[in-house]
XYZ file of C-alpha atoms in Angstrom:
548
model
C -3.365 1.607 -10.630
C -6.710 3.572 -9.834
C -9.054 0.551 -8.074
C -12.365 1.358 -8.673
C -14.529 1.827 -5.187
C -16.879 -0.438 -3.762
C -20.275 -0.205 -3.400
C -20.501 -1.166 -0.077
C -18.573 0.786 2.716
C -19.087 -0.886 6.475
C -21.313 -3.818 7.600
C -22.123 -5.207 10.969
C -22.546 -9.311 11.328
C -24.180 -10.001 13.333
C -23.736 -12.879 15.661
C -26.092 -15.872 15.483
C -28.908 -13.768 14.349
C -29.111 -11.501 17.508
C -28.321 -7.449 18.030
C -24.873 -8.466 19.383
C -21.667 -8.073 17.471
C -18.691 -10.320 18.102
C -15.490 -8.375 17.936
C -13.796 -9.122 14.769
C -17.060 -10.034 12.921
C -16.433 -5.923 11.373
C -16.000 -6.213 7.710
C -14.627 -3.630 6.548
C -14.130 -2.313 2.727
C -10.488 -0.907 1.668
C -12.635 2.814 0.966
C -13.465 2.365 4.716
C -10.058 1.411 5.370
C -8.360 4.201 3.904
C -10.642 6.870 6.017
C -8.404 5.519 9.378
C -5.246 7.014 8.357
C -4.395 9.052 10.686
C -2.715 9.128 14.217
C -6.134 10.320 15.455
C -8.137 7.234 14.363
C -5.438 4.777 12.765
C -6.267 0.996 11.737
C -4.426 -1.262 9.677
C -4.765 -4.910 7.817
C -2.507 -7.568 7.646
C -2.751 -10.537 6.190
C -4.409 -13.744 7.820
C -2.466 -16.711 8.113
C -1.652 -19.559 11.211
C 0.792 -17.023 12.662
C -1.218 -14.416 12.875
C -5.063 -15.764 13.183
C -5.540 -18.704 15.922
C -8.860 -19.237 13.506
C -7.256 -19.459 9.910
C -7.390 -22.736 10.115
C -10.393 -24.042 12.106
C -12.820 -24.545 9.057
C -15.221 -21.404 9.310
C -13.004 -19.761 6.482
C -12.193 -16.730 7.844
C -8.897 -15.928 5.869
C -9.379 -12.713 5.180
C -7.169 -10.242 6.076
C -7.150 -8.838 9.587
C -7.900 -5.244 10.570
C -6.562 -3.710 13.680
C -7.138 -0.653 15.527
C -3.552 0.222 16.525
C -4.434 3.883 17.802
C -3.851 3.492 21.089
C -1.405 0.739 21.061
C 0.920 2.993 19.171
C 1.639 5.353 22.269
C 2.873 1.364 24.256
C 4.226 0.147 20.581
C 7.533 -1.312 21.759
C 8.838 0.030 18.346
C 7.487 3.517 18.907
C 4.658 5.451 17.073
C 6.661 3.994 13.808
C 3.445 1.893 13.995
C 1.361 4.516 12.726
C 3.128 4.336 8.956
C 0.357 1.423 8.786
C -2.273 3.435 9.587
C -5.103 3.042 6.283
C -2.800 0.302 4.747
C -2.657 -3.479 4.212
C 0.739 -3.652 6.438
C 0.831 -7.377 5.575
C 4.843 -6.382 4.572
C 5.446 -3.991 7.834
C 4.212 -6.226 9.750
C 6.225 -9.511 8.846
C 9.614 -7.659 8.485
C 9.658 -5.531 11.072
C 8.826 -8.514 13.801
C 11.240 -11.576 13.515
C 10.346 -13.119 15.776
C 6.952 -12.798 15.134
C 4.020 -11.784 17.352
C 1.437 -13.230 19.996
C -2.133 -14.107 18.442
C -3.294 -12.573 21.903
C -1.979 -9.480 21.058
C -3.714 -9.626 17.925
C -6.691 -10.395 18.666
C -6.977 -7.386 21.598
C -6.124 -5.355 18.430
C -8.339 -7.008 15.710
C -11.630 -4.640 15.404
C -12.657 -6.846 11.809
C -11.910 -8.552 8.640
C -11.617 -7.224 5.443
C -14.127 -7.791 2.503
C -13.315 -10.817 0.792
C -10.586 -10.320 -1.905
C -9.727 -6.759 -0.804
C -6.218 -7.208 -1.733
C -6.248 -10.231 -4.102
C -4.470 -8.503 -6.672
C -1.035 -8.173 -4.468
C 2.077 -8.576 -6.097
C 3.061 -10.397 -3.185
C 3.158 -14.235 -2.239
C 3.486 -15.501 1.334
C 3.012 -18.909 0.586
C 6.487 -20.606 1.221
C 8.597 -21.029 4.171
C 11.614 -19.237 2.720
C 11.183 -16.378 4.563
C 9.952 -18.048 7.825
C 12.800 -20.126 8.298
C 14.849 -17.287 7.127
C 13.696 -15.167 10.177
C 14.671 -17.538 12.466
C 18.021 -18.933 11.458
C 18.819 -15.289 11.859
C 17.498 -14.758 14.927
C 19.303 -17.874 16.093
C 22.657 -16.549 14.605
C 21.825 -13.377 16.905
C 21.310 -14.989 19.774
C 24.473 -17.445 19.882
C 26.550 -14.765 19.470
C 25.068 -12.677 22.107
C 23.994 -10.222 19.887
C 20.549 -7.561 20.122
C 18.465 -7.187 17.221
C 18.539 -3.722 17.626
C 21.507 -1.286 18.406
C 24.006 -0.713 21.315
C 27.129 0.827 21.918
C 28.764 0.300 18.969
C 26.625 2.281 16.626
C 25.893 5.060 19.965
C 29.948 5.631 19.786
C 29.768 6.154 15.778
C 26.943 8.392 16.081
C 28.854 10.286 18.653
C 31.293 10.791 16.331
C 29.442 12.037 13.365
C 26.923 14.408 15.070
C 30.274 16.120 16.295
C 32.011 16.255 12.829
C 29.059 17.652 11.549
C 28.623 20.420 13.721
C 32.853 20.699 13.984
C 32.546 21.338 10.102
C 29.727 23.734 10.316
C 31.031 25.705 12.853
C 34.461 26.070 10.703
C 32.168 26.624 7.314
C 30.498 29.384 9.308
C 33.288 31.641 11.112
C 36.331 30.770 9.358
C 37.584 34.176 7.796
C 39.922 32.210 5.205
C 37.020 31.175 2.397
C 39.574 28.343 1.261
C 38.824 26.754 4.822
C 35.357 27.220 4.914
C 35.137 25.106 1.128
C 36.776 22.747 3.011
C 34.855 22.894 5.817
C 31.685 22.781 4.158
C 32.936 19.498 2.120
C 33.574 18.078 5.034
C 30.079 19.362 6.418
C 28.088 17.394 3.728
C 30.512 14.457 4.075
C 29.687 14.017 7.579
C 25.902 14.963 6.668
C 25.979 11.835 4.116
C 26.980 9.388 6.987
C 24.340 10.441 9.239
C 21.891 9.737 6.807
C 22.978 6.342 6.421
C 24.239 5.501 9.844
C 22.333 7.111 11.764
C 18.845 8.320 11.058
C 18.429 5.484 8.845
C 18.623 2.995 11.520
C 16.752 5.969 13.763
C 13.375 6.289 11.257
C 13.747 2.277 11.320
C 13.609 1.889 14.551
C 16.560 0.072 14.994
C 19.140 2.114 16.456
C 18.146 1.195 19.872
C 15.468 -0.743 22.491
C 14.777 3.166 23.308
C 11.786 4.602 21.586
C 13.332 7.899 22.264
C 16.977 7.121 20.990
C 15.399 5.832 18.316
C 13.597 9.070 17.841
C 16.417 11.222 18.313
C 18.290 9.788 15.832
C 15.295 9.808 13.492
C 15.706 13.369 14.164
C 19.222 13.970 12.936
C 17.577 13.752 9.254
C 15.543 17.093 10.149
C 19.146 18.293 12.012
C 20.789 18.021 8.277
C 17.890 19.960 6.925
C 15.811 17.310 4.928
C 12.465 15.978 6.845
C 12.437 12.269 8.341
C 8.683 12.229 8.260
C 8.613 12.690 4.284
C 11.713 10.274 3.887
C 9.937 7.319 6.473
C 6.884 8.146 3.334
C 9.152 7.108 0.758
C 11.610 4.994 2.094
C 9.448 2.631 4.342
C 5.709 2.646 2.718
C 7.146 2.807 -0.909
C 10.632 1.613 -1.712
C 11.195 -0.903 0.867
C 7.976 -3.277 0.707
C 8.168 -3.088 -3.151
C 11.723 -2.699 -4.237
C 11.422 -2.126 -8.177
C 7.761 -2.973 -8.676
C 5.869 -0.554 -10.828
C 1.961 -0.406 -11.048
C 2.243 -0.833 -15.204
C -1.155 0.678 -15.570
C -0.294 3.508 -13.340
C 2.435 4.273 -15.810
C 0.370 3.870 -18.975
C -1.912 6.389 -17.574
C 0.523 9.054 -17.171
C 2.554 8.218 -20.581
C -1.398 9.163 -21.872
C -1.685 11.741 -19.550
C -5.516 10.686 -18.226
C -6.962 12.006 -15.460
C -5.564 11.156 -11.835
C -7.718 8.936 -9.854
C -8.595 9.886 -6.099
C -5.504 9.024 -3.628
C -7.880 6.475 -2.108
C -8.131 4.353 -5.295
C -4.555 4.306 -6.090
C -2.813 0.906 -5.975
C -0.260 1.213 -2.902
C 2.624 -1.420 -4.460
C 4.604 0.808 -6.351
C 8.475 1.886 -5.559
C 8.424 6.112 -6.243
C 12.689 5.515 -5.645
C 12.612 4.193 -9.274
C 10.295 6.824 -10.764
C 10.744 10.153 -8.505
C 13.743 10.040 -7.520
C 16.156 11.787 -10.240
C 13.962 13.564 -13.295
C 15.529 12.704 -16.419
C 16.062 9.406 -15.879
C 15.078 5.565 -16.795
C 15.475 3.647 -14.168
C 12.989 0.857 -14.526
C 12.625 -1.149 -18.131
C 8.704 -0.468 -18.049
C 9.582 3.371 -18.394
C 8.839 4.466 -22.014
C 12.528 5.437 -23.165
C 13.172 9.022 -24.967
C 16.201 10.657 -26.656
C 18.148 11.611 -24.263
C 18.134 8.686 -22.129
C 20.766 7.444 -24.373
C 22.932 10.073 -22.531
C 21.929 9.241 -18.938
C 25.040 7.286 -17.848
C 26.837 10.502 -18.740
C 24.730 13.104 -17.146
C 23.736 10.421 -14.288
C 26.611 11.569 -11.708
C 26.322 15.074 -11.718
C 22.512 14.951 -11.555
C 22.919 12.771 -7.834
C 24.517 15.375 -6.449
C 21.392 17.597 -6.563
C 19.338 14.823 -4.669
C 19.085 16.379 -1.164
C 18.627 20.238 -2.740
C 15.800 18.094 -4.713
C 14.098 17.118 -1.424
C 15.074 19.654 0.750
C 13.046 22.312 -1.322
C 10.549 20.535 -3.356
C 9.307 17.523 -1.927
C 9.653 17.919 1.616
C 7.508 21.059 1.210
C 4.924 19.086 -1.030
C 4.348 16.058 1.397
C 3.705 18.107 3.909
C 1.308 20.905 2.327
C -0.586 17.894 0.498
C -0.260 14.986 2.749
C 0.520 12.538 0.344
C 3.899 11.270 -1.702
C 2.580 10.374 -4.908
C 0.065 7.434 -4.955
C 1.136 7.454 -0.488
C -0.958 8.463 1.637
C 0.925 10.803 4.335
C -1.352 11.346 6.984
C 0.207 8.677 9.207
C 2.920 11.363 9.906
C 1.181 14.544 8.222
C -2.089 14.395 10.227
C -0.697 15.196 13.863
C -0.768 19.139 14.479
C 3.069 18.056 16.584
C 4.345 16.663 13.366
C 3.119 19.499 10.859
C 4.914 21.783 13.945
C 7.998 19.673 13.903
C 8.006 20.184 10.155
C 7.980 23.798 9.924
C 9.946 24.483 12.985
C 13.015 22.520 11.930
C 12.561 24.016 8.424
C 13.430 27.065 9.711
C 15.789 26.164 11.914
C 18.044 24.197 9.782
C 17.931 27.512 7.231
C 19.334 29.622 9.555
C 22.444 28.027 10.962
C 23.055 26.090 7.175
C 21.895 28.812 5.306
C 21.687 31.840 6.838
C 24.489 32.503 9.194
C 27.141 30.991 6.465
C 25.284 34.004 4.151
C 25.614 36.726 7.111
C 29.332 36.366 7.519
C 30.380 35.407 3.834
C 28.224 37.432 1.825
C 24.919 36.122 -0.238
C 27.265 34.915 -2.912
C 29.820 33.269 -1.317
C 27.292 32.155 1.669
C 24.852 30.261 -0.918
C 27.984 29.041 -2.998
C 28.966 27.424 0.577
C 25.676 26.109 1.170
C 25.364 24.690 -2.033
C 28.507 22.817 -2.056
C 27.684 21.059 0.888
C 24.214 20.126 -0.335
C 26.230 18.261 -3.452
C 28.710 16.578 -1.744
C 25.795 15.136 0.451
C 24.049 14.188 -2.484
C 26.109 12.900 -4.473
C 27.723 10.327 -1.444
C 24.093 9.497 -0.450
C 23.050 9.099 -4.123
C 25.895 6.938 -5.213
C 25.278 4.502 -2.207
C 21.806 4.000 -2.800
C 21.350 3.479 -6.176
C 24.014 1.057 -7.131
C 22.023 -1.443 -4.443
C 18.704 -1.159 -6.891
C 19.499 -0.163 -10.369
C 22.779 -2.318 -11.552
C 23.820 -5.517 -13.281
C 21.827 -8.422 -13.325
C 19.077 -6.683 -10.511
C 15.627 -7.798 -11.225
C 12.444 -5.712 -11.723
C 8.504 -6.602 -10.699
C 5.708 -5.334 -12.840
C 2.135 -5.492 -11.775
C -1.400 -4.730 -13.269
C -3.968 -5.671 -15.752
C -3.198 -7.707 -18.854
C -4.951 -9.054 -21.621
C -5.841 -12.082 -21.174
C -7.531 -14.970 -22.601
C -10.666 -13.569 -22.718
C -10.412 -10.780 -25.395
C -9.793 -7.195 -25.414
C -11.999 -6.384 -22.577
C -10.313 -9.306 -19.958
C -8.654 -7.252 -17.914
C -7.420 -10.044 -15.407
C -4.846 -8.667 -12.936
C -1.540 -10.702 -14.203
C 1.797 -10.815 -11.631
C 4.601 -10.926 -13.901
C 7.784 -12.692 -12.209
C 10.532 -10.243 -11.816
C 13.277 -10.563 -14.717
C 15.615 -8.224 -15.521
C 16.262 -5.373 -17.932
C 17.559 -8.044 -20.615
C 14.766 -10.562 -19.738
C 15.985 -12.863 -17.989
C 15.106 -14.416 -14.671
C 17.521 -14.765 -11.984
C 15.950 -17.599 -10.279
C 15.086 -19.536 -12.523
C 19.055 -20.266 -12.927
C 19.323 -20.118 -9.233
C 16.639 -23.011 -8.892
C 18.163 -25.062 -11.290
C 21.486 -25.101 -9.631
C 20.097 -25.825 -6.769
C 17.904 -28.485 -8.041
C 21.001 -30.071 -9.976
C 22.731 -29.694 -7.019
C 20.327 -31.526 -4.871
C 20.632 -34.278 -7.471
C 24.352 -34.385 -7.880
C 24.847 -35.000 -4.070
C 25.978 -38.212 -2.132
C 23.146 -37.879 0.126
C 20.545 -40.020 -1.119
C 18.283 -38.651 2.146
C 18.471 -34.917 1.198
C 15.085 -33.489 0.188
C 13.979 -31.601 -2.466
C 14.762 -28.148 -3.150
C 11.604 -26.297 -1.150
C 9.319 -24.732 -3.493
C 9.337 -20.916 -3.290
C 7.110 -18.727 -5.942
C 8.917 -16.296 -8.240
C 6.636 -13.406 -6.730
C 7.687 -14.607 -2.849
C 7.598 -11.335 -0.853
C 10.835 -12.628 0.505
C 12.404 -14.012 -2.783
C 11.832 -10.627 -4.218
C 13.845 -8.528 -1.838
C 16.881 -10.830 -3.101
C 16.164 -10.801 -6.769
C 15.866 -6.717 -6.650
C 18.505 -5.774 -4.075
C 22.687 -6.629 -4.827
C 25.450 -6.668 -2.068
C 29.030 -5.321 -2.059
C 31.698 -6.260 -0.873
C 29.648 -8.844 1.475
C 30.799 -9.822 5.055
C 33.159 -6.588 5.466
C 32.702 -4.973 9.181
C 34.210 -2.028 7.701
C 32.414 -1.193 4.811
C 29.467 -2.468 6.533
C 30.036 0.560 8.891
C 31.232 2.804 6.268
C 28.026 2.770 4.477
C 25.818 2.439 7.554
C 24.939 -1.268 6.441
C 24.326 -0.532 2.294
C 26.536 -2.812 1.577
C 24.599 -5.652 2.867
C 21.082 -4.512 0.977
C 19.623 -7.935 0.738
C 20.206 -8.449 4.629
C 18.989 -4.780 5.186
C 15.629 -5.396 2.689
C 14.886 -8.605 4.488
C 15.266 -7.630 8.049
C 14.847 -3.187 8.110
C 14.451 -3.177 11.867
C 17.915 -5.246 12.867
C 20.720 -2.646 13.798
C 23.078 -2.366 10.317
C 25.723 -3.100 12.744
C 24.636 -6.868 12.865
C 24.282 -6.424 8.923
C 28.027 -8.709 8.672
C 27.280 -11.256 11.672
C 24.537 -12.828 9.867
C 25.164 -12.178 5.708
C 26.490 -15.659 5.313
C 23.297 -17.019 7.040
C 21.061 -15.291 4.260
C 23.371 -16.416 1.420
C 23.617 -20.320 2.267
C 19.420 -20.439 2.716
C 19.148 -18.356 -0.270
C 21.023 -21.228 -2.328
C 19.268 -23.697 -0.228
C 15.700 -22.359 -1.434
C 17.264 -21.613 -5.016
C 16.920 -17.831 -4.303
C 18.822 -15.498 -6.225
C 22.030 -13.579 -3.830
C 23.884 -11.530 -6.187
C 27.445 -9.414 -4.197
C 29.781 -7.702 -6.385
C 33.497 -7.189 -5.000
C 33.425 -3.931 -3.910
C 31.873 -0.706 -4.613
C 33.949 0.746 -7.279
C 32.488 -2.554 -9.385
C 29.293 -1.758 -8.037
C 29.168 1.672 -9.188
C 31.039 0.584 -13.151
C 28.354 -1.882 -13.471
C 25.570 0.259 -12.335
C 27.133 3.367 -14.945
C 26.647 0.029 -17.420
C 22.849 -0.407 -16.396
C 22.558 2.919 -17.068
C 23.613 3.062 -20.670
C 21.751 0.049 -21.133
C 18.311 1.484 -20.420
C 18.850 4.354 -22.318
C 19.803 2.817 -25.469
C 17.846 -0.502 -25.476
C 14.071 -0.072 -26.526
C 13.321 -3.408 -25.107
C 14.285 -2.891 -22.020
């Protein structure tokens, strides 16, 4: 949704009456906001709240949210210049899920340069206004530390890494001088098998910083994303400023205004909540029940399969290229990663790189035909693993979806009052809703006559949304928790991105019994082969039903 700009841009208040300024007494306008996004001149906002302002609550109403200058912090970030993502952004949802345990006021403060202007981001999706997600944080962190466990990783994910890197290169090696064209099909399977699991095992827990305390392991294995030819800078665009703080929210009038095909609105005024993995990432489909249906939808579940497999030849040529040329993805801005000369370098560099020893040498000893046909094969055997464990988290069974932007209201055709509509799902129906009656009836069934209410926890909860919008299989399995690099535990992953997927299976049963505590939705299916049926289902659905 296009925001229209302010007015105002920067003011200065001043303190008392006098010349002086007190630091933090900057407010600061969302246009003026959006100018800092780069790792030249990088600030951020996040949201104001006991936790996070030792002044929220002292009576001089100062709840707006908090802007920080993190550009020279990011080069001492304990996370690494991951940080920067933030940079021109309310990071309210960053900031929460990628810190635990939380994080000192006094480092806050040093940081804080302002506030924003009042109601900058009133019209969030978002709700932070229960204690699900706060007492969720630390019964996990608990669970981590009784069993002696670090939130980030250690040996166990180094070894599997080891092991992957070398299949990878093993299989191109093979693909590339093996004289018998029968072994290097085989070999070049095997290449974009092994390419598949160190996108999810490896540079996915990299780009999240989570694969270790290291800044530089956990840029290395970033890195192996660029190694397998696609670009980790573009993917941390998508993945971590889009799809994970709003998992299968759509801007509605964003949508509207492309079905009418109006003129775009400036990058700056675009509303930031929306999730491009349920609008960009495969053409042809519909994905998300606010998506206009058309004819051949009706066929998706058929065509769906074979289209994955072109993901990663999807990104690999198009969009990489586009992020970086435009710095932006979509309504995102880019220049977080985009805007250093290094990174632009890194870009280009690996780019070229990658398409000589994947392309090019495989097309020097084969033959253009039979080179490319190898290359290609790869590329869809990559895609269609990396599609087919992705999407059947999101876009399944009984998942919820968010929808955000003006409605009509009360008021007539020209109220245009921002309305949050509660997630429900493609048939209409609301998850928790069922899930906070059971608990409720629960609560009331029990011998305990000194157990409390169920706590109240909004439909729109930040927290509470990851659950009703993300779906588990086979739950509490160490080996398909390994096997898909921690996918199989989405809700865990969703709440807590920067925990090592390796912990993923330690701590599942923790989020599942507070989930049906608070009356939040945690939906698991048996395994993935009913994961994928009932996501083919989903599929069918949304193509055929109007209503949808």
């Amino acid at each position: 949704m296009c925001n229209p700009p302010t007015t105002t841009t920067t003011k200065l208040i001043s303190d008392s009456g006098g010349d002086a300024v007190r630091k933090g007494d900057l407010v600061i306008t969302k246009a003026e906001l959006a100018k800092h996004s780069s790792p030249h001149s990088a600030w951020c906002a996040i949201h104001s709240t006991p936790r996070t302002n030792s002044c929220h609550n002292d009576g001089t109403g100062r709840k707006s949210h908090l802007v920080l200058d993190i550009t020279r912090f990011a080069s001492i970030h304990p996370g690494g210049d991951l940080i920067l993502l933030s940079a021109g952004k309310d990071a309210t949802v960053l900031f929460e899920t990628y810190h635990p345990r939380g994080v000192s006021t006094s480092i806050i403060k040093k940081l804080q340069i302002g506030v924003m202007a009042e109601n900058s981001f009133q019209d969030s999706f978002y709700s932070w206004n229960s204690e699900f997600y706060t007492t969720l944080k630390q019964r996990v962190v608990n669970r981590l530390e009784e069993r002696g466990l670090s939130r980030r990783g250690s040996v166990e994910i180094w070894i599997k890494a080891l092991f992957l890197i070398l299949g990878f290169w093993t299989c191109l090696y093979h693909m590339i001088s093996s004289s018998n064209y029968y072994i290097a099909l085989l070999s070049s399977v095997g290449m974009g098998t092994f390419a598949a699991f160190v996108g999810t095992c490896i540079q996915h827990d990299g780009n999240h910083g989570a694969f270790a305390k290291s800044r530089l392991l956990n840029k290395l294995a970033g890195w192996t994303l660029d190694m397998i030819g696609a670009s980790a800078f573009t993917w941390e665009i998508q993945h971590m400023l889009g799809h994970h703080p709003y998992t299968n929210v759509l801007d509605g009038v964003e949508e509207e205004r492309k079905e009418k095909e109006c003129e775009d609105c400036p990058l700056e005024e675009k509303d930031q909540e929306s999730d491009p993995d349920v609008f960009s990432s495969f053409p042809l489909m519909r994905m998300h029940p606010l998506h206009s249906p058309s004819w051949y939808h009706k066929y998706q579940h058929l065509y769906a399969p074979p289209l994955f497999a072109f993901m990663t030849l999807a990104k690999v040529f198009q969009q990489d290229f586009e992020v970086a040329t435009s710095k932006r993805l979509y309504h995102i801005d880019a220049n977080g990663r985009y805007g250093s000369l290094w990174n632009v370098m890194r870009f280009w560099a690996m780019k070229a790189i990658t398409m000589i020893y994947m392309m090019g040498l495989p097309v020097y000893y084969h033959g253009w035909l039979r080179g490319l046909g190898l290359f290609v094969l790869g590329h869809l055997v990559c895609g269609e693993l990396l599609a087919t464990m992705f999407i059947v988290n999101h876009v399944i069974e009984g998942v919820s979806y968010g929808s955000k932007g003006p409605q009509k209201g009360s008021g007539g055709d020209n109220d245009n009052t921002e309305k949050i509509l509660k997630p429900s799902t493609a048939k209409g129906d609301t998850p928790m809703e069922q899930t906070r009656k059971q608990a409720t009836d629960g609560k009331r069934n029990s011998d305990n006559k000194d157990s409390k209410p169920v706590p109240f926890v909004p439909y729109n909860d930040w927290a509470a949304v990851q659950c009703q919008t993300s779906v588990n299989w086979s739950p509490g399995s160490w080996f398909w928790n390994h096997f898909s690099g921690g996918l199989s535990h989405q809700i865990e992953h969703h709440l807590f991105p920067s925990i090592c997927h390796t912990n993923y299976y330690h701590i599942q049963d923790v989020v599942e019994s507070t989930c049906a505590e608070y009356g939040v939705p945690y939906q698991s299916e048996p395994n993935l082969w009913v994961a994928y049926c009932k996501m083919i289902c989903h599929l069918k659905f949304l193509g055929r039903s109007k209503n949808a």
